[in-house]
Coordinates of C-alpha atoms in Angstrom, one line a residue:
X24 CA 15.4 9.1 25.3
X25 CA 14.1 6.8 27.8
X26 CA 12.0 8.3 30.5
X27 CA 11.6 7.5 34.3
X28 CA 9.2 4.7 35.4
X29 CA 5.7 5.9 35.6
X30 CA 4.7 6.6 39.0
X31 CA 1.1 5.1 40.2
X32 CA -0.8 7.9 41.2
X33 CA -2.2 7.8 44.8
X34 CA -6.0 7.2 43.5
X35 CA -6.9 3.8 42.3
X36 CA -5.4 2.8 38.9
X37 CA -7.2 2.7 35.7
X38 CA -8.4 -1.0 35.5
X39 CA -6.9 -2.4 32.4
X40 CA -5.9 -5.9 31.2
X41 CA -2.5 -7.1 32.6
X42 CA -1.2 -7.7 29.4
X43 CA -2.1 -7.9 25.8
X44 CA -2.0 -11.6 25.4
X45 CA -5.7 -11.9 26.7
X46 CA -8.1 -9.1 27.0
X47 CA -9.8 -8.9 30.2
X48 CA -13.7 -9.2 29.6
X49 CA -15.1 -8.1 33.0
X50 CA -16.5 -4.8 33.8
X51 CA -13.5 -2.4 35.0
X52 CA -14.7 -0.5 38.1
X53 CA -12.5 2.6 37.5
X54 CA -14.5 5.7 36.3
X55 CA -11.7 5.9 33.6
X56 CA -13.9 3.4 31.4
X57 CA -16.8 5.6 30.7
X58 CA -20.3 4.2 30.7
X59 CA -21.9 4.1 27.2
X60 CA -25.0 5.4 26.0
X61 CA -27.6 4.4 23.6
X62 CA -27.1 5.4 20.1
X63 CA -28.6 8.9 19.2
X64 CA -29.5 7.8 15.8
X65 CA -30.8 4.8 14.4
X66 CA -29.5 5.9 11.0
X67 CA -26.2 6.3 12.2
X68 CA -26.4 2.9 13.9
X69 CA -27.1 1.3 10.7
X70 CA -24.6 3.2 8.7
X71 CA -22.0 2.1 11.1
X72 CA -22.7 -1.5 11.0
X73 CA -22.1 -2.0 7.2
X74 CA -18.4 -3.1 7.9
X75 CA -18.7 -6.2 10.0
X76 CA -16.0 -8.6 11.8
X77 CA -14.9 -11.9 10.0
X78 CA -14.8 -13.6 13.1
X79 CA -18.6 -13.9 13.5
X80 CA -18.4 -16.7 15.7
X81 CA -16.8 -14.7 18.4
X82 CA -18.1 -12.5 21.1
X83 CA -18.4 -9.0 19.2
X84 CA -18.1 -6.9 22.4
X85 CA -15.8 -4.6 23.6
X86 CA -13.5 -6.7 25.7
X87 CA -12.7 -4.3 28.5
X88 CA -16.2 -2.9 29.0
X89 CA -18.5 -6.1 28.8
X90 CA -18.4 -9.3 30.8
X91 CA -18.7 -12.7 28.9
X92 CA -15.6 -14.5 27.8
X93 CA -11.8 -14.0 27.6
X94 CA -10.7 -13.1 24.0
X95 CA -7.1 -14.4 23.3
X96 CA -5.2 -11.9 21.3
X97 CA -5.1 -14.0 18.2
X98 CA -9.0 -13.5 17.9
X99 CA -8.8 -9.7 18.5
X100 CA -10.8 -9.4 15.2
X101 CA -13.8 -9.8 17.6
X102 CA -12.9 -6.5 18.9
X103 CA -13.4 -4.8 15.6
X104 CA -17.1 -5.5 15.1
X105 CA -19.0 -2.4 14.5
X106 CA -19.5 -0.1 17.5
X107 CA -22.8 0.5 16.5
X108 CA -24.2 -3.0 16.5
X109 CA -22.9 -3.2 20.3
X110 CA -24.6 -0.1 21.1
X111 CA -28.0 -1.2 19.5
X112 CA -27.8 -4.7 20.9
X113 CA -26.3 -4.6 24.5
X114 CA -25.3 -1.1 25.8
X115 CA -27.1 -0.6 29.2
X116 CA -29.4 2.2 29.7
X117 CA -27.6 5.8 30.3
X118 CA -27.9 7.5 33.6
X119 CA -28.0 10.6 32.0
X120 CA -31.0 12.8 31.0
X121 CA -32.0 12.3 27.5
X122 CA -35.2 13.3 25.6
X123 CA -36.8 12.0 22.6
X124 CA -35.4 15.1 20.8
X125 CA -31.9 14.6 22.0
X126 CA -32.0 11.0 20.4
X127 CA -33.5 12.2 17.2
X128 CA -31.7 12.2 14.0
X129 CA -28.8 14.8 14.2
X130 CA -28.3 17.7 12.3
X131 CA -25.9 18.1 9.7
X132 CA -22.2 17.6 11.2
X133 CA -20.1 20.9 10.5
X134 CA -16.8 21.3 11.4
X135 CA -15.2 24.9 11.9
X136 CA -11.5 24.2 10.8
X137 CA -8.6 26.3 10.9
X138 CA -5.4 24.8 8.7
X139 CA -1.9 25.9 9.1
X140 CA 0.8 26.4 12.0
X141 CA 0.0 30.4 12.3
X142 CA -0.5 30.0 16.3
X143 CA 1.9 30.4 18.8
X144 CA 4.2 27.3 20.0
X145 CA 2.4 25.0 22.1
X146 CA 4.3 26.1 25.2
X147 CA 3.7 29.5 25.0
X148 CA -0.1 29.0 24.7
X149 CA -3.3 28.5 27.4
X150 CA -5.7 26.3 25.7
X151 CA -9.2 26.2 26.3
X152 CA -11.6 23.5 24.9
X153 CA -13.4 25.7 22.6
X154 CA -10.5 28.0 21.6
X155 CA -11.8 29.7 18.5
X156 CA -11.7 33.4 19.7
X157 CA -14.9 35.2 19.5
X158 CA -14.7 38.0 17.0
X159 CA -16.4 40.4 19.3
X160 CA -14.1 40.0 22.2
X161 CA -10.8 38.9 20.7
X162 CA -7.6 41.1 21.4
X163 CA -4.6 41.5 19.0
X164 CA -2.6 39.5 21.9
X165 CA -3.2 37.0 24.5
X166 CA -3.4 33.5 24.6
X167 CA -6.6 33.0 22.3
X168 CA -5.4 35.4 19.8
X169 CA -4.7 34.0 16.3
X170 CA -4.4 35.2 12.6
X171 CA -7.5 35.1 10.7
X172 CA -8.1 31.5 9.1
X173 CA -10.0 29.8 6.2
X174 CA -13.1 27.9 7.6
X175 CA -15.0 25.7 5.9
X176 CA -18.0 27.2 8.3
X177 CA -17.7 30.2 10.4
X178 CA -19.0 30.1 14.1
X179 CA -18.7 31.5 17.3
X180 CA -18.2 29.5 20.6
X181 CA -19.9 30.5 23.9
X182 CA -16.6 31.4 25.7
X183 CA -17.2 28.2 28.0
X184 CA -14.5 26.1 29.3
X185 CA -16.8 23.1 28.5
X186 CA -18.1 21.8 25.3
X187 CA -20.8 24.2 24.1
X188 CA -24.4 22.7 24.6
X189 CA -26.9 25.1 22.5
X190 CA -29.9 24.2 20.8
X191 CA -29.8 24.1 16.8
X192 CA -32.6 24.1 14.1
X193 CA -32.4 20.8 12.2
X194 CA -34.5 18.5 10.3
X195 CA -35.9 17.2 13.2
X196 CA -36.8 20.5 14.7
X197 CA -35.1 22.4 17.6
X198 CA -32.8 19.8 19.5
X199 CA -29.8 20.2 21.9
X200 CA -26.4 20.2 20.6
X201 CA -23.0 19.8 21.6
X202 CA -19.7 21.6 20.2
X203 CA -16.7 18.7 20.0
X204 CA -13.4 20.4 19.3
X205 CA -10.8 18.6 17.7
X206 CA -7.3 18.8 16.4
X207 CA -5.6 17.4 13.0
X208 CA -2.2 16.1 13.5
X209 CA 0.4 14.5 11.3
X210 CA 2.4 11.8 13.0
X211 CA 5.9 10.3 12.1
X212 CA 6.1 13.2 9.8
X213 CA 9.5 14.7 8.8
X214 CA 7.5 17.9 8.0
X215 CA 3.9 19.0 8.2
X216 CA 1.4 17.5 5.6
X217 CA 3.8 14.4 5.6
X218 CA 3.4 11.5 7.6
X219 CA 0.2 9.7 8.8
X220 CA -2.8 11.8 9.6
X221 CA -5.0 11.9 12.7
X222 CA -7.9 13.8 14.2
X223 CA -7.8 14.0 17.9
X224 CA -10.7 14.8 20.1
X225 CA -8.7 15.9 23.2
X226 CA -11.3 16.6 26.0
X227 CA -13.9 14.2 27.5
X228 CA -17.2 15.0 25.6
X229 CA -20.4 12.8 26.3
X230 CA -20.7 11.0 23.1
X231 CA -22.1 7.5 22.5
X232 CA -20.5 4.8 20.3
X233 CA -22.4 5.3 17.1
X234 CA -21.7 9.1 17.0
X235 CA -17.8 8.5 17.5
X236 CA -18.0 5.9 14.8
X237 CA -19.8 8.5 12.6
X238 CA -17.2 11.2 13.5
X239 CA -14.5 8.9 12.4
X240 CA -16.0 8.2 9.2
X241 CA -17.0 11.9 8.7
X242 CA -13.1 12.9 9.0
X243 CA -12.2 9.9 6.8
X244 CA -8.5 9.5 8.3
X245 CA -7.3 6.5 9.1
X246 CA -7.8 6.9 12.6
X247 CA -9.6 9.6 15.1
X248 CA -8.9 9.4 18.8
X249 CA -11.5 10.3 21.7
X250 CA -10.1 11.1 24.9
X251 CA -12.7 9.7 27.8
X252 CA -10.8 10.6 30.9
X253 CA -7.9 12.7 31.9
X254 CA -5.7 12.9 35.1
X255 CA -2.5 14.1 35.8
X256 CA -0.4 11.9 34.3
X257 CA -2.6 9.2 33.0
X258 CA -5.5 9.6 30.5
X259 CA -7.9 6.9 28.6
X260 CA -8.9 7.1 25.0
X261 CA -10.6 5.0 22.4
X262 CA -9.2 4.6 18.7
X263 CA -12.1 4.5 15.7
X264 CA -11.2 3.9 12.0
X265 CA -13.9 4.7 9.6
X266 CA -15.2 1.4 10.1
X267 CA -14.6 0.1 13.4
X268 CA -13.0 0.5 17.0
X269 CA -9.5 -0.8 17.5
X270 CA -7.7 -1.8 20.8
X271 CA -4.2 -0.1 20.0
X272 CA -2.5 1.9 17.3
X273 CA 0.6 3.4 16.9
X274 CA 0.3 6.9 15.4
X275 CA -3.1 7.7 17.3
X276 CA -1.0 7.1 20.5
X277 CA 1.8 9.6 19.8
X278 CA -0.4 11.9 18.2
X279 CA -3.0 12.2 21.1
X280 CA -0.2 12.4 23.4
X281 CA 1.6 15.1 21.7
X282 CA -1.7 17.1 21.7
X283 CA -2.5 16.7 25.5
X284 CA 1.1 17.5 26.5
X285 CA 1.4 20.6 24.3
X286 CA -2.0 22.0 25.5
X287 CA -1.0 21.3 29.2
X288 CA -3.8 18.8 29.6
X289 CA -1.3 16.0 30.9
X290 CA 2.3 16.0 32.0
X291 CA 5.0 13.8 30.3
X292 CA 5.9 11.3 30.7
X293 CA 2.2 9.9 31.0
X294 CA 0.3 6.5 30.7
X295 CA -2.1 6.1 28.0
X296 CA -5.1 3.7 28.5
X297 CA -6.6 1.7 25.7
X298 CA -8.2 -1.4 25.3
X299 CA -5.1 -3.3 24.9
X300 CA -3.5 -2.2 28.0
X301 CA -1.4 0.7 29.5
X302 CA 1.1 2.4 27.2
X303 CA 3.5 4.7 28.6
X304 CA 4.3 7.8 26.6
X305 CA 6.8 10.6 26.4
X306 CA 6.5 13.9 24.6
X307 CA 9.5 16.2 24.1
X308 CA 7.7 19.7 22.9
X309 CA 11.3 21.4 22.2
X310 CA 12.3 18.5 19.8
X311 CA 8.6 18.0 18.4
X312 CA 8.7 14.2 19.0
X313 CA 6.8 11.8 20.9
X314 CA 7.6 8.3 21.9
X315 CA 5.7 5.0 23.5
X316 CA 7.0 2.1 25.1
X317 CA 5.0 -0.8 23.3
X318 CA 3.7 -3.9 25.1
X319 CA 5.9 -6.5 25.2
X320 CA 6.2 -8.7 21.7
X321 CA 4.5 -11.8 21.3
X322 CA 5.9 -13.8 18.4
X323 CA 3.5 -16.0 16.2
X324 CA 4.2 -19.2 14.3
X325 CA 6.1 -19.1 11.0
X326 CA 3.5 -18.6 8.3
X327 CA 4.2 -21.5 5.8
X328 CA 2.2 -20.4 2.6
X329 CA 4.5 -18.2 1.2
X330 CA 2.8 -18.7 -2.2
X331 CA -0.4 -17.2 -0.8
X332 CA 1.3 -14.4 0.6
X333 CA 3.2 -13.6 -2.7
X334 CA -0.1 -13.5 -4.6
X335 CA -1.4 -11.0 -1.9
X336 CA 1.4 -8.5 -2.8
X337 CA 1.5 -9.1 -6.5
X338 CA 4.7 -10.9 -6.4
X339 CA 6.4 -14.2 -6.8
X340 CA 7.5 -16.6 -4.1
X341 CA 11.2 -15.8 -5.2
X342 CA 10.6 -12.0 -4.5
X343 CA 10.5 -13.2 -1.0
X344 CA 13.8 -13.3 1.1
X345 CA 14.4 -17.1 1.3
X346 CA 16.4 -17.1 4.4
X347 CA 13.9 -14.8 6.5
X348 CA 10.4 -16.3 8.0
X349 CA 7.3 -14.7 7.4
X350 CA 5.6 -14.6 10.8
X351 CA 3.1 -12.6 12.9
X352 CA 4.4 -10.4 15.6
X353 CA 2.1 -8.4 18.3
X354 CA 3.0 -5.5 20.5
X355 CA -0.6 -4.5 21.0
X356 CA -2.1 -5.3 17.4
X357 CA -0.6 -7.9 15.2
X358 CA 1.1 -7.5 11.6
X359 CA 2.3 -10.2 9.6
X360 CA 5.8 -9.2 9.0
X361 CA 6.7 -10.1 5.1
X362 CA 10.3 -10.1 4.2
X363 CA 11.4 -9.1 0.5
X364 CA 14.6 -9.4 -1.2
X365 CA 15.6 -5.9 -1.7
X366 CA 14.1 -2.1 -2.2
X367 CA 13.5 -2.5 -5.6
X368 CA 11.3 -5.5 -5.0
X369 CA 9.3 -3.8 -2.3
X370 CA 8.6 -0.8 -4.6
X371 CA 7.0 -3.2 -7.1
X372 CA 4.7 -5.0 -4.6
X373 CA 1.0 -4.4 -5.6
X374 CA -1.8 -4.5 -3.2
X375 CA -4.4 -7.5 -4.4
X376 CA -7.2 -6.6 -2.1
X377 CA -9.0 -9.9 -2.0
X378 CA -6.0 -12.1 -1.2
X379 CA -4.7 -9.6 1.0
X380 CA -7.6 -10.4 3.0
X381 CA -7.2 -14.1 2.8
X382 CA -3.5 -13.8 3.7
X383 CA -4.5 -11.7 6.9
X384 CA -7.1 -14.1 8.0
X385 CA -4.9 -16.9 7.4
X386 CA -1.9 -15.7 9.4
X387 CA -3.9 -14.2 12.2
X388 CA -2.7 -10.8 11.6
X389 CA -4.3 -7.3 11.3
X390 CA -2.4 -6.4 8.1
X391 CA 0.7 -7.1 6.0
X392 CA 4.0 -5.3 6.9
X393 CA 6.4 -5.6 3.9
X394 CA 9.9 -4.5 4.6
X395 CA 13.2 -4.6 2.8
X396 CA 16.7 -4.0 4.2
X397 CA 19.1 -2.0 2.0
X398 CA 21.9 0.5 1.9
X399 CA 19.5 3.3 2.8
X400 CA 18.5 1.2 6.0
X401 CA 15.0 -0.5 6.4
X402 CA 12.1 0.4 4.1
X403 CA 8.5 -1.0 4.8
X404 CA 5.0 -0.7 3.5
X405 CA 1.7 -1.8 4.9
X406 CA -1.1 -3.6 3.0
X407 CA -4.6 -3.1 5.0
X408 CA -6.9 -6.3 4.7
X409 CA -10.0 -4.0 4.4
X410 CA -10.5 -1.0 2.1
X411 CA -10.3 1.6 5.0
X412 CA -6.5 2.2 4.5
X413 CA -5.4 0.2 1.5
X414 CA -1.8 1.3 1.9
X415 CA -0.8 3.1 5.2
X416 CA 1.8 6.0 5.2
X417 CA 3.1 5.1 8.5
X418 CA 2.3 2.3 11.0
X419 CA 3.5 2.4 14.4
X420 CA 1.9 -0.6 15.5
X421 CA 3.6 -2.9 12.9
X422 CA 7.1 -0.7 13.3
X423 CA 7.5 -2.0 16.8
X424 CA 6.9 -5.7 15.7
X425 CA 9.3 -5.3 12.9
X426 CA 11.9 -4.0 15.3
X427 CA 11.5 -6.7 17.7
X428 CA 11.7 -9.3 14.8
X429 CA 15.0 -7.7 13.4
X430 CA 16.4 -7.7 17.0
X431 CA 15.5 -11.5 17.4
X432 CA 17.5 -12.4 14.3
X433 CA 19.9 -9.8 14.6
X434 CA 19.4 -8.0 11.6
X435 CA 19.9 -4.2 10.4
X436 CA 21.9 -3.4 13.5
X437 CA 19.5 -4.8 15.9
X438 CA 19.2 -5.0 18.9
X439 CA 19.7 -1.2 19.0
X440 CA 17.7 1.7 17.1
X441 CA 16.7 2.0 13.5
X442 CA 14.9 4.4 11.3
X443 CA 12.0 2.5 9.2
X444 CA 10.9 4.8 6.2
X445 CA 7.6 4.4 4.9
X446 CA 4.7 6.3 2.8
X447 CA 6.9 7.1 -0.2
X448 CA 4.5 5.1 -2.5
X449 CA 1.4 7.1 -1.3
X450 CA 3.0 10.6 -1.3
X451 CA 3.3 11.1 2.6
X452 CA 6.9 10.1 3.4
X453 CA 7.3 9.1 7.0
X454 CA 10.2 8.3 9.5
X455 CA 9.4 6.1 12.3
X456 CA 12.2 5.7 14.9
X457 CA 12.3 2.1 16.8
X458 CA 14.1 0.8 19.4
X459 CA 14.5 -2.8 20.8
X460 CA 16.6 -3.9 23.5
X461 CA 17.0 -7.2 25.5
X462 CA 14.8 -7.1 28.9
X463 CA 14.7 -10.1 30.9
X464 CA 13.9 -12.7 28.5
X465 CA 12.1 -10.5 25.9
X466 CA 12.4 -7.4 24.3
X467 CA 11.8 -3.7 25.3
X468 CA 10.2 -1.8 22.0
X469 CA 10.1 1.8 21.8
X470 CA 8.6 3.4 18.9
X471 CA 8.8 7.4 18.3
X472 CA 8.6 10.0 15.7
X473 CA 8.3 13.8 14.8
X474 CA 4.5 15.1 15.3
X475 CA 3.0 18.3 13.8
X476 CA -0.6 19.9 14.7
X477 CA -1.5 21.4 11.6
X478 CA -5.0 22.0 12.2
X479 CA -7.9 22.7 14.4
X480 CA -11.8 23.2 14.9
X481 CA -15.2 22.1 15.8
X482 CA -17.6 19.5 15.1
X483 CA -21.2 20.9 15.3
X484 CA -23.4 18.0 16.4

């Protein structure tokens, strides 16, 4: 399913780091990387800053958006510091017009959500940003007609093609407000309500860092994405967990690409711009799938402390495959690959949270990606270092590195293509398709899977 090379647009390309080995920290001139605004709420900033970065000696600023030093990939953890701390400490003044009321404590965040697949096929619909039909004007047919839905809170939009800006009454009085449309998506999912959950804000909305972080915490999924700029075949986005911002992640890349293509906002193939670099993406609406070409894999040193790794996953040293190395591999975000003897041993693994954090820090990774090769193919589990995910149902940013690891060792039919199964232990079965083929002196890694849009709604801020 490899697509044709991504053509560069006639206008100036989006400025990003050339590779993911080092993040460039000089400000990018492109408008694709939007200027940040001061936090609208000190309370949100304080709440968002509760999760801090372990590498406190490093520069805690977004490497793409601020000039200072260059941050090597091994120190990526500096990028995961709280967005609120960044916003409060070093965000330059906004050129937009703001009032004291606009920066006051926001009213309650309310989401108008529709869950289900009752809407027509994406290719048959014309989408507007605020797409909940107005009951007073909706007809029985047409691009915005939909079956009645269950809602957390009923609301009507203003019929505009832009986010609705109104005035709402809250604890701080009547203040300007904005509607933020979102989509709920399942990625790497063989069926709806499986795979890994994602919230996508598919259109640029003028939100500051602290508000993005607060919305990610509000929705509570492992990641929420915010599209910040859109072109014909290029778009930029930011990725937030409930605790911090990420430079790259797998299922947010595929889920966001699928939403944008299905709604006609970008064409396919396209180029996604994130802090880690440029990621080519392809969407097949008929097949209901999305693919990404990840950054060239970077292999870290073999991790020798197998006793620490075994304790982190609740096993004995003998449960690790004695013939295969434990090592970190990155195609944008580095997991530590941990080979186990067999699928039964993999099922017996138990996440020891405190020791997982130690093992992740010692190996220079983001998380632990356990795998076993059996008659049914490759099965994997991801143990997160913090308490945000615990165990992830599908991890595209780790599946690519595992594909490169297997290809480099000639295992499981690699180089070539495999299907990695993940998520059974957390009740969200997932299938991650991985290709790894030799390219020059390295590997070209592609990761794909099925995507289902299962809900949509609006945050009212």
